[in-house]
Short mmCIF file of C-alpha atoms and ligand atoms in Angstrom, two decimals:
data_model
loop_
_atom_site.label_atom_id
_atom_site.label_comp_id
_atom_site.label_asym_id
_atom_site.label_seq_id
_atom_site.Cartn_x
_atom_site.Cartn_y
_atom_site.Cartn_z
CA MET A 1 18.71 7.56 18.72
CA LYS A 2 16.00 6.27 20.94
CA ARG A 3 12.70 7.53 19.58
CA PHE A 4 10.47 6.13 22.02
CA GLU A 5 12.16 7.00 25.43
CA ASN A 6 9.51 7.86 27.96
CA ARG A 7 6.77 6.79 25.74
CA THR A 8 4.14 4.29 26.71
CA VAL A 9 3.15 2.03 23.84
CA LEU A 10 0.43 -0.49 23.69
CA VAL A 11 0.75 -3.17 21.08
CA THR A 12 -2.15 -5.42 20.61
CA GLY A 13 -1.61 -9.19 19.28
CA ALA A 14 2.09 -8.65 20.44
CA GLY A 15 2.70 -12.29 21.20
CA ASN A 16 3.73 -13.37 17.85
CA GLY A 17 4.48 -12.24 14.28
CA ILE A 18 4.28 -8.62 13.35
CA GLY A 19 2.96 -7.34 16.70
CA ARG A 20 5.94 -9.15 18.55
CA ALA A 21 8.55 -7.74 16.15
CA THR A 22 6.90 -4.24 16.59
CA ALA A 23 7.05 -4.54 20.32
CA LEU A 24 10.76 -5.67 20.45
CA ARG A 25 11.78 -2.93 17.96
CA LEU A 26 9.85 -0.25 19.92
CA ALA A 27 11.34 -1.42 23.27
CA LEU A 28 14.93 -1.29 21.65
CA GLU A 29 14.26 2.27 20.85
CA GLY A 30 13.33 3.03 24.57
CA ALA A 31 9.54 2.34 24.71
CA SER A 32 7.78 1.19 27.91
CA LEU A 33 5.45 -1.46 26.50
CA ILE A 34 2.12 -2.75 27.44
CA VAL A 35 1.95 -6.11 25.58
CA LEU A 36 -1.65 -7.34 24.88
CA ASP A 37 -2.42 -10.71 23.43
CA ARG A 38 -4.99 -13.44 24.00
CA GLU A 39 -2.04 -15.89 24.59
CA ALA A 40 -0.53 -15.46 28.07
CA ALA A 41 2.58 -17.30 27.55
CA ALA A 42 3.06 -15.61 24.27
CA ALA A 43 2.62 -12.17 25.67
CA GLU A 44 4.95 -12.94 28.56
CA ARG A 45 7.48 -14.21 26.09
CA THR A 46 7.47 -10.86 24.23
CA ALA A 47 7.68 -8.82 27.35
CA ALA A 48 10.50 -10.69 28.71
CA ASP A 49 12.40 -10.64 25.41
CA ALA A 50 11.89 -6.98 25.35
CA GLY A 51 14.07 -6.72 28.31
CA GLY A 52 11.54 -6.92 31.25
CA GLY A 53 9.91 -4.28 33.10
CA HIS A 54 7.09 -4.27 30.63
CA ARG A 55 3.46 -4.69 31.36
CA VAL A 56 1.40 -7.70 30.09
CA LEU A 57 -2.27 -7.68 29.52
CA VAL A 58 -4.15 -10.97 28.49
CA ALA A 59 -7.35 -10.39 26.61
CA ASP A 60 -9.04 -11.37 23.34
CA THR A 61 -9.85 -7.99 21.57
CA THR A 62 -13.10 -9.48 20.14
CA ASP A 63 -14.15 -10.13 23.80
CA GLN A 64 -15.60 -6.80 24.86
CA ALA A 65 -15.91 -7.65 28.63
CA ALA A 66 -12.27 -9.06 28.73
CA LEU A 67 -10.80 -6.48 26.66
CA ASP A 68 -12.66 -3.78 29.10
CA ALA A 69 -11.20 -5.31 32.09
CA ALA A 70 -7.61 -5.36 30.66
CA LEU A 71 -7.72 -1.89 29.28
CA ASP A 72 -9.15 -0.37 32.37
CA GLN A 73 -5.59 -1.01 33.73
CA VAL A 74 -4.16 1.73 31.29
CA ASP A 75 -4.34 5.21 32.51
CA GLN A 76 -1.85 6.82 30.08
CA LEU A 77 -0.77 6.13 26.48
CA ASP A 78 1.42 7.78 23.73
CA VAL A 79 1.37 5.24 21.12
CA LEU A 80 -1.30 2.60 20.19
CA VAL A 81 -0.32 -0.08 17.53
CA SER A 82 -3.65 -1.67 16.75
CA ASN A 83 -2.50 -5.03 15.14
CA THR A 84 -4.90 -7.91 15.95
CA GLY A 85 -6.51 -9.43 12.78
CA GLY A 86 -6.60 -12.49 10.68
CA THR A 87 -8.60 -14.67 8.24
CA ARG A 88 -9.82 -18.15 7.96
CA VAL A 89 -11.94 -17.83 4.94
CA GLY A 90 -10.15 -18.06 1.54
CA ASN A 91 -12.93 -17.10 -0.99
CA LEU A 92 -16.52 -16.21 -1.52
CA ASP A 93 -17.67 -19.95 -1.97
CA GLN A 94 -16.39 -20.64 1.67
CA LEU A 95 -17.95 -17.52 3.20
CA ASP A 96 -21.21 -17.49 5.02
CA PRO A 97 -22.96 -14.92 7.21
CA GLN A 98 -21.41 -16.36 10.41
CA SER A 99 -17.86 -16.24 9.10
CA PHE A 100 -18.27 -13.01 7.57
CA ASP A 101 -19.25 -11.68 10.91
CA ALA A 102 -16.51 -13.32 12.64
CA GLU A 103 -13.79 -11.93 10.04
CA LEU A 104 -15.12 -8.42 10.49
CA THR A 105 -15.31 -8.70 14.30
CA LEU A 106 -11.59 -9.85 14.45
CA SER A 107 -10.08 -7.60 11.86
CA LEU A 108 -12.29 -4.33 12.12
CA LYS A 109 -14.59 -4.22 15.12
CA SER A 110 -11.84 -5.19 17.69
CA ALA A 111 -9.83 -2.33 16.48
CA TYR A 112 -12.68 0.02 17.09
CA ALA A 113 -13.25 -1.43 20.42
CA VAL A 114 -9.49 -0.79 21.40
CA CYS A 115 -9.56 2.84 20.07
CA HIS A 116 -12.91 3.37 21.80
CA ARG A 117 -11.16 2.87 25.16
CA MET A 118 -7.89 4.45 24.41
CA LEU A 119 -8.91 7.49 22.47
CA PRO A 120 -10.37 9.27 25.48
CA LEU A 121 -6.98 9.04 27.14
CA MET A 122 -5.06 10.51 24.31
CA LEU A 123 -7.70 13.17 23.75
CA ALA A 124 -7.52 14.23 27.58
CA ALA A 125 -3.66 14.50 27.13
CA GLY A 126 -4.18 16.29 23.73
CA LYS A 127 -1.63 14.03 22.08
CA GLY A 128 -1.19 10.60 20.96
CA THR A 129 -0.49 8.48 18.01
CA ILE A 130 -2.15 5.22 16.36
CA VAL A 131 -0.81 2.96 13.80
CA PHE A 132 -3.18 0.26 12.53
CA THR A 133 -1.93 -3.04 10.85
CA ALA A 134 -4.07 -3.06 7.70
CA SER A 135 -3.12 -5.16 4.49
CA VAL A 136 -2.76 -4.89 0.74
CA ASN A 137 -6.20 -6.79 1.00
CA GLY A 138 -7.65 -3.51 1.89
CA PHE A 139 -7.18 -2.32 -1.68
CA ILE A 140 -6.54 -5.33 -4.00
CA HIS A 141 -8.37 -8.64 -4.24
CA VAL A 142 -6.17 -11.36 -3.43
CA GLY A 143 -8.52 -13.72 -1.65
CA ASN A 144 -10.14 -13.66 1.84
CA PRO A 145 -13.07 -11.52 0.66
CA ALA A 146 -14.45 -10.72 4.30
CA TYR A 147 -10.89 -10.13 5.76
CA SER A 148 -10.33 -7.66 2.80
CA ALA A 149 -13.54 -5.87 3.54
CA ALA A 150 -12.61 -5.48 7.20
CA LYS A 151 -9.00 -4.10 6.15
CA ALA A 152 -10.68 -1.81 3.76
CA GLY A 153 -12.90 -0.49 6.58
CA LEU A 154 -9.94 -0.26 8.82
CA LEU A 155 -8.28 2.14 6.48
CA GLN A 156 -11.22 4.24 6.36
CA PHE A 157 -11.64 4.24 10.09
CA MET A 158 -7.93 5.40 10.27
CA ARG A 159 -8.75 8.32 8.17
CA ALA A 160 -11.61 9.28 10.21
CA ILE A 161 -9.57 9.40 13.41
CA ALA A 162 -6.89 11.25 11.33
CA VAL A 163 -9.26 13.91 10.01
CA GLU A 164 -11.62 14.42 13.14
CA TYR A 165 -9.00 14.34 15.85
CA GLY A 166 -5.96 15.74 14.09
CA PRO A 167 -6.73 19.00 15.42
CA ARG A 168 -6.90 17.66 18.86
CA GLY A 169 -3.11 16.33 18.68
CA ILE A 170 -3.90 12.73 17.43
CA ARG A 171 -2.18 11.19 14.37
CA ALA A 172 -3.48 8.03 12.90
CA ASN A 173 -1.92 6.04 10.13
CA ALA A 174 -1.77 2.44 8.75
CA VAL A 175 0.70 -0.04 7.32
CA SER A 176 -0.47 -2.26 4.60
CA PRO A 177 1.85 -5.32 4.66
CA GLY A 178 1.97 -7.71 1.61
CA SER A 179 2.63 -11.44 2.35
CA VAL A 180 4.72 -11.71 5.65
CA ARG A 181 6.39 -14.75 7.00
CA THR A 182 4.54 -15.38 10.05
CA SER A 183 2.80 -18.44 11.81
CA ASN A 184 -0.62 -17.00 11.68
CA HIS A 185 -3.51 -19.32 11.02
CA SER A 186 -3.68 -18.79 7.19
CA TRP A 187 0.20 -19.19 6.63
CA THR A 188 0.31 -22.28 8.78
CA ARG A 189 -2.58 -23.89 6.80
CA ARG A 190 -0.94 -22.84 3.57
CA GLN A 191 2.45 -24.20 4.74
CA GLU A 192 0.78 -27.39 5.61
CA LYS A 193 -0.28 -27.63 1.88
CA ASP A 194 2.89 -26.54 0.54
CA PRO A 195 6.03 -26.02 2.76
CA GLN A 196 7.58 -23.86 0.01
CA VAL A 197 4.79 -21.32 -0.19
CA PHE A 198 6.83 -18.28 0.85
CA GLU A 199 9.46 -19.23 -1.66
CA LYS A 200 7.01 -19.75 -4.37
CA LEU A 201 5.28 -16.45 -3.72
CA ALA A 202 8.59 -14.56 -4.12
CA LYS A 203 8.07 -14.19 -7.91
CA TRP A 204 5.14 -11.88 -7.20
CA TYR A 205 7.37 -9.52 -5.32
CA PRO A 206 9.68 -7.22 -7.29
CA VAL A 207 12.16 -7.27 -4.24
CA GLY A 208 12.47 -11.05 -4.81
CA ARG A 209 11.19 -12.13 -1.44
CA VAL A 210 8.10 -12.07 0.88
CA GLY A 211 8.23 -9.75 3.90
CA GLU A 212 9.57 -10.56 7.40
CA PRO A 213 7.86 -9.19 10.55
CA GLY A 214 10.84 -6.80 11.26
CA ASP A 215 10.14 -5.10 7.73
CA ILE A 216 6.75 -4.04 8.91
CA ALA A 217 7.95 -3.26 12.26
CA ALA A 218 10.34 -0.47 11.06
CA ALA A 219 7.54 1.13 8.99
CA ILE A 220 5.14 1.07 12.16
CA ALA A 221 8.07 2.49 14.24
CA PHE A 222 8.48 5.39 11.53
CA LEU A 223 4.91 6.36 11.57
CA ALA A 224 4.57 6.17 15.50
CA ALA A 225 7.77 8.34 15.83
CA ASP A 226 7.86 12.23 16.19
CA GLU A 227 9.82 12.44 12.93
CA ALA A 228 6.51 11.54 11.22
CA ALA A 229 4.72 14.50 12.85
CA PHE A 230 3.37 15.63 9.43
CA VAL A 231 2.15 12.05 8.49
CA ASN A 232 -1.45 11.63 9.28
CA GLY A 233 -4.04 9.73 7.56
CA ALA A 234 -1.41 7.80 5.47
CA ASN A 235 -1.48 4.17 4.29
CA LEU A 236 2.10 3.06 4.11
CA VAL A 237 2.19 0.17 1.78
CA VAL A 238 4.98 -2.22 2.75
CA ASP A 239 4.76 -5.05 0.22
CA GLY A 240 8.11 -4.98 -1.74
CA GLY A 241 6.49 -3.63 -4.70
CA LEU A 242 3.72 -6.13 -5.07
CA THR A 243 0.87 -3.79 -5.70
CA ALA A 244 2.97 -1.28 -7.76
CA GLY A 245 2.37 -3.52 -10.87
CA LEU A 246 1.97 -7.21 -11.98
CA ALA A 247 5.77 -8.43 -12.32
CA PRO A 248 4.96 -11.85 -13.56
CA MET A 249 2.72 -10.45 -16.41
CA ILE A 250 5.51 -8.45 -17.81
CA LYS A 251 7.39 -11.66 -18.52
CA GLU A 252 4.55 -12.40 -20.85
CA PHE A 253 4.74 -9.53 -23.13
CA VAL A 254 8.17 -8.16 -23.03
CA THR A 255 10.20 -8.69 -26.35
CA GLU A 256 13.65 -8.51 -27.46
CA ASP A 257 13.29 -5.52 -29.86
N1 LIG B 301 1.36 -12.22 7.95
C1 LIG B 301 0.88 -11.68 6.85
O1 LIG B 301 1.20 -11.97 5.71
C2 LIG B 301 0.03 -10.20 6.91
C3 LIG B 301 -0.04 -9.54 5.86
C4 LIG B 301 -0.93 -8.39 6.14
C5 LIG B 301 -1.39 -8.10 7.29
N2 LIG B 301 -1.26 -8.88 8.26
C6 LIG B 301 -1.94 -8.50 9.53
O2 LIG B 301 -1.00 -8.21 10.62
C7 LIG B 301 -1.48 -8.45 11.85
C8 LIG B 301 -0.67 -9.49 12.50
O3 LIG B 301 -0.50 -10.74 11.81
P1 LIG B 301 0.36 -11.82 11.91
O4 LIG B 301 0.67 -12.40 10.77
O5 LIG B 301 1.59 -11.18 12.63
O6 LIG B 301 -0.20 -12.88 13.00
P2 LIG B 301 0.27 -13.79 14.05
O7 LIG B 301 -0.59 -14.76 14.14
O8 LIG B 301 1.79 -14.29 13.85
O9 LIG B 301 0.37 -13.04 15.54
C9 LIG B 301 -0.75 -12.44 15.91
C10 LIG B 301 -0.81 -12.37 17.43
O10 LIG B 301 -1.99 -11.71 17.76
C11 LIG B 301 -2.81 -12.61 18.69
N3 LIG B 301 -4.03 -12.31 18.47
C12 LIG B 301 -4.79 -12.56 17.46
N4 LIG B 301 -6.18 -12.29 17.62
C13 LIG B 301 -6.21 -11.80 18.70
C14 LIG B 301 -7.13 -11.25 19.45
N5 LIG B 301 -8.55 -11.21 18.87
N6 LIG B 301 -7.00 -10.57 20.80
C15 LIG B 301 -5.95 -10.72 21.33
N7 LIG B 301 -4.77 -11.17 20.53
C16 LIG B 301 -5.01 -11.95 19.41
C17 LIG B 301 -2.52 -14.03 18.50
O11 LIG B 301 -2.52 -14.71 19.74
C18 LIG B 301 -0.83 -13.74 18.12
O12 LIG B 301 0.04 -13.81 19.12
C19 LIG B 301 -3.08 -8.94 11.52
O13 LIG B 301 -3.89 -7.72 11.67
C20 LIG B 301 -2.83 -9.28 10.11
O14 LIG B 301 -4.20 -9.11 9.35
C21 LIG B 301 -0.43 -9.97 8.27
#
């Protein structure tokens, strides 16, 4: 079944990690991709690995002028996967006004900037669907305070689109991943400190492992596909059960009788 045949799909941050896995997954299911990333080589690699014939846009979503110049080239869009985001600030002690602003710009404002340009195309066509990459950080605190605030804001922005533009043919949803094995800035730093970090984190995950980019791509593909026609305004948590409970805590108080 090719769920995205004859569909134009823009994936932001598609050069690596979750965005790349999503682009490859959707291309496999027939999508015509627009691969956007700030790293030209990574974007080109994703487009080539997706089978060729796909478009590449090189822009930083936090740079309004560059983003506008890139998105000017898009005149029709069925699916937007708004995926750029990230964090460099681990806790409140490390946070200051500048870094707070930078975290919100990358993980919230840049998503708005992309939607601001792409929603008019979808509204004019009377159809379209948007999937945001949020995070479990958007609803539990596991560090990265400003990033978490941004992801919480992203979930609420998603709901605004779902409610206000649902009647005009637009669906908006989000995925909220737990830890996913990618090479983003924070994981690279954590792995430098402890190469076994993903293995050590597994104990927090009821399924016994952290996520892989393909786990998230599969959920994004579902939300973007027509079979999810009645799913609008949803936050699909893709975290192996992390936020369903506190698995390590149970070990502390379970008794034999
Ligand atoms: N990896 C995780 O554990 C995890 C967990 C929850 C949520 N997320 C979210 O998933 C999304 C993707 O994260 P990832 O781990 O796949 O990252 P990644 O670093 O592996 O890949 C991100 C890609 O996006 C590009 N990019 C980053 N900022 C950009 C910008 N401003 N403009 C254009 N391109 C940009 C990078 O060049 C890179 O190719 C982010 O929104 C992140 O917050 C990740």
